[in-house]
C-alpha cells in the first residue's frame, strides 16, 4: 500500500511524522512487514531519533549547523548549499519493521521529517509492505 502525505514546514526543524506512519500501517492492515518512508526533496530528509526530550532535536539542528555552515564560497545560485549538505548527511529515507500491526520503534524513538530550507509545503511517501 502506498500513501502520500503533505506537510507545511518552518524555516528549519524536525517534524514528528510517526502519527502519519501509524495511520498508514493501520489502514493497510499489514500485521508483519515493513514501512518505508521516503522524502523526495533535496533540501529535506527523514530520520529516526529520540522523542522524549525536545532538546535532542535542538541539539541535532545545532550540530548540523556547525558541521554544515553556510559558506560564502558556495556557488549554488539558490544559496541553499548548506541545506543540500544537511539533507545528504541525514538521508532521504528510513525503514521501520512492522510487528503485530505496529511500528517496531524503541521506547524513545520517533520518525522525523527534517526541514533544512523552509518554510515549504512538502510531501513524503510511505510504502507499507
XYZ file of C-alpha atoms in Angstrom:
129
model
C 0.000 0.000 0.000
C 1.247 3.445 -0.978
C 0.443 6.684 0.858
C 1.302 10.328 0.197
C 1.322 12.935 2.951
C 1.651 16.731 2.839
C 3.409 18.851 5.435
C 3.984 22.590 5.929
C 7.354 23.312 7.490
C 9.154 26.126 9.245
C 12.472 27.585 8.116
C 14.390 24.695 9.675
C 13.273 21.977 12.037
C 12.204 18.417 12.688
C 8.524 17.431 12.426
C 7.462 14.236 14.159
C 5.634 12.254 11.455
C 5.163 8.999 13.392
C 1.383 9.527 13.629
C 1.149 9.550 9.816
C 3.049 6.271 9.640
C 0.782 4.731 12.269
C -2.232 5.804 10.162
C -0.753 4.206 7.049
C 0.064 0.951 8.836
C -3.430 0.847 10.373
C -5.154 1.460 7.038
C -3.010 -1.112 5.284
C -3.991 -3.969 7.563
C -0.423 -5.311 7.405
C 0.452 -7.208 10.587
C 4.066 -8.169 9.879
C 6.095 -6.322 7.284
C 7.987 -3.157 6.570
C 7.152 0.542 6.482
C 9.313 2.556 4.081
C 9.318 6.359 4.413
C 10.802 8.479 1.608
C 11.404 12.223 1.177
C 11.524 13.375 -2.487
C 13.208 16.712 -1.687
C 16.915 17.576 -1.952
C 16.944 20.001 0.989
C 14.998 17.874 3.485
C 15.367 14.394 4.924
C 13.951 11.637 7.115
C 15.472 10.284 10.332
C 14.668 8.283 13.458
C 15.659 9.739 16.807
C 14.579 10.491 20.363
C 11.103 11.872 21.037
C 11.228 12.358 24.823
C 13.437 15.424 25.204
C 12.876 18.279 22.708
C 16.432 19.445 23.377
C 17.679 16.456 21.351
C 16.127 17.907 18.185
C 17.504 21.347 19.055
C 20.962 19.880 19.615
C 20.809 17.913 16.364
C 19.985 21.085 14.420
C 22.785 22.935 16.203
C 25.233 20.139 15.382
C 24.193 20.082 11.728
C 24.525 23.881 11.528
C 28.051 23.647 12.964
C 29.032 20.725 10.712
C 27.498 22.283 7.580
C 27.555 26.076 7.909
C 26.588 28.370 5.068
C 29.771 29.498 3.337
C 30.471 32.486 1.094
C 32.421 30.248 -1.294
C 29.395 28.064 -2.112
C 28.425 28.612 -5.747
C 24.903 27.166 -5.953
C 22.778 30.066 -7.208
C 19.832 29.368 -4.898
C 22.040 29.944 -1.869
C 20.970 26.777 -0.050
C 24.032 24.547 -0.381
C 24.190 24.019 3.388
C 20.626 22.634 3.247
C 21.668 20.193 0.495
C 24.624 19.025 2.597
C 22.450 18.510 5.696
C 19.864 16.572 3.678
C 22.582 14.330 2.262
C 24.019 13.689 5.737
C 20.615 12.844 7.245
C 19.366 10.787 4.303
C 16.139 10.633 2.359
C 14.505 7.504 3.779
C 14.101 5.115 6.695
C 12.656 1.631 7.084
C 10.692 0.557 10.147
C 9.715 -3.046 10.874
C 6.003 -3.736 11.414
C 5.236 -6.385 14.030
C 1.734 -7.342 15.205
C 0.347 -4.402 13.189
C 2.539 -1.812 14.924
C 5.724 0.035 14.113
C 8.635 -1.579 15.916
C 10.235 1.601 17.272
C 12.198 1.893 20.501
C 10.596 3.412 23.593
C 12.050 6.855 22.917
C 12.064 6.766 19.112
C 10.002 8.687 16.573
C 10.335 9.275 12.852
C 11.060 12.866 11.838
C 10.769 14.883 8.644
C 13.822 17.166 8.673
C 13.456 20.571 7.036
C 16.624 22.453 6.152
C 15.359 25.036 3.610
C 11.871 26.172 4.568
C 9.332 27.317 5.054
C 7.936 24.995 2.431
C 4.994 22.824 1.548
C 6.500 19.357 1.491
C 5.492 15.834 0.563
C 6.653 12.493 1.887
C 5.742 9.000 0.811
C 5.015 5.874 2.815
C 5.029 2.357 1.402
C 3.727 -0.451 3.608
C 4.864 -3.911 2.550
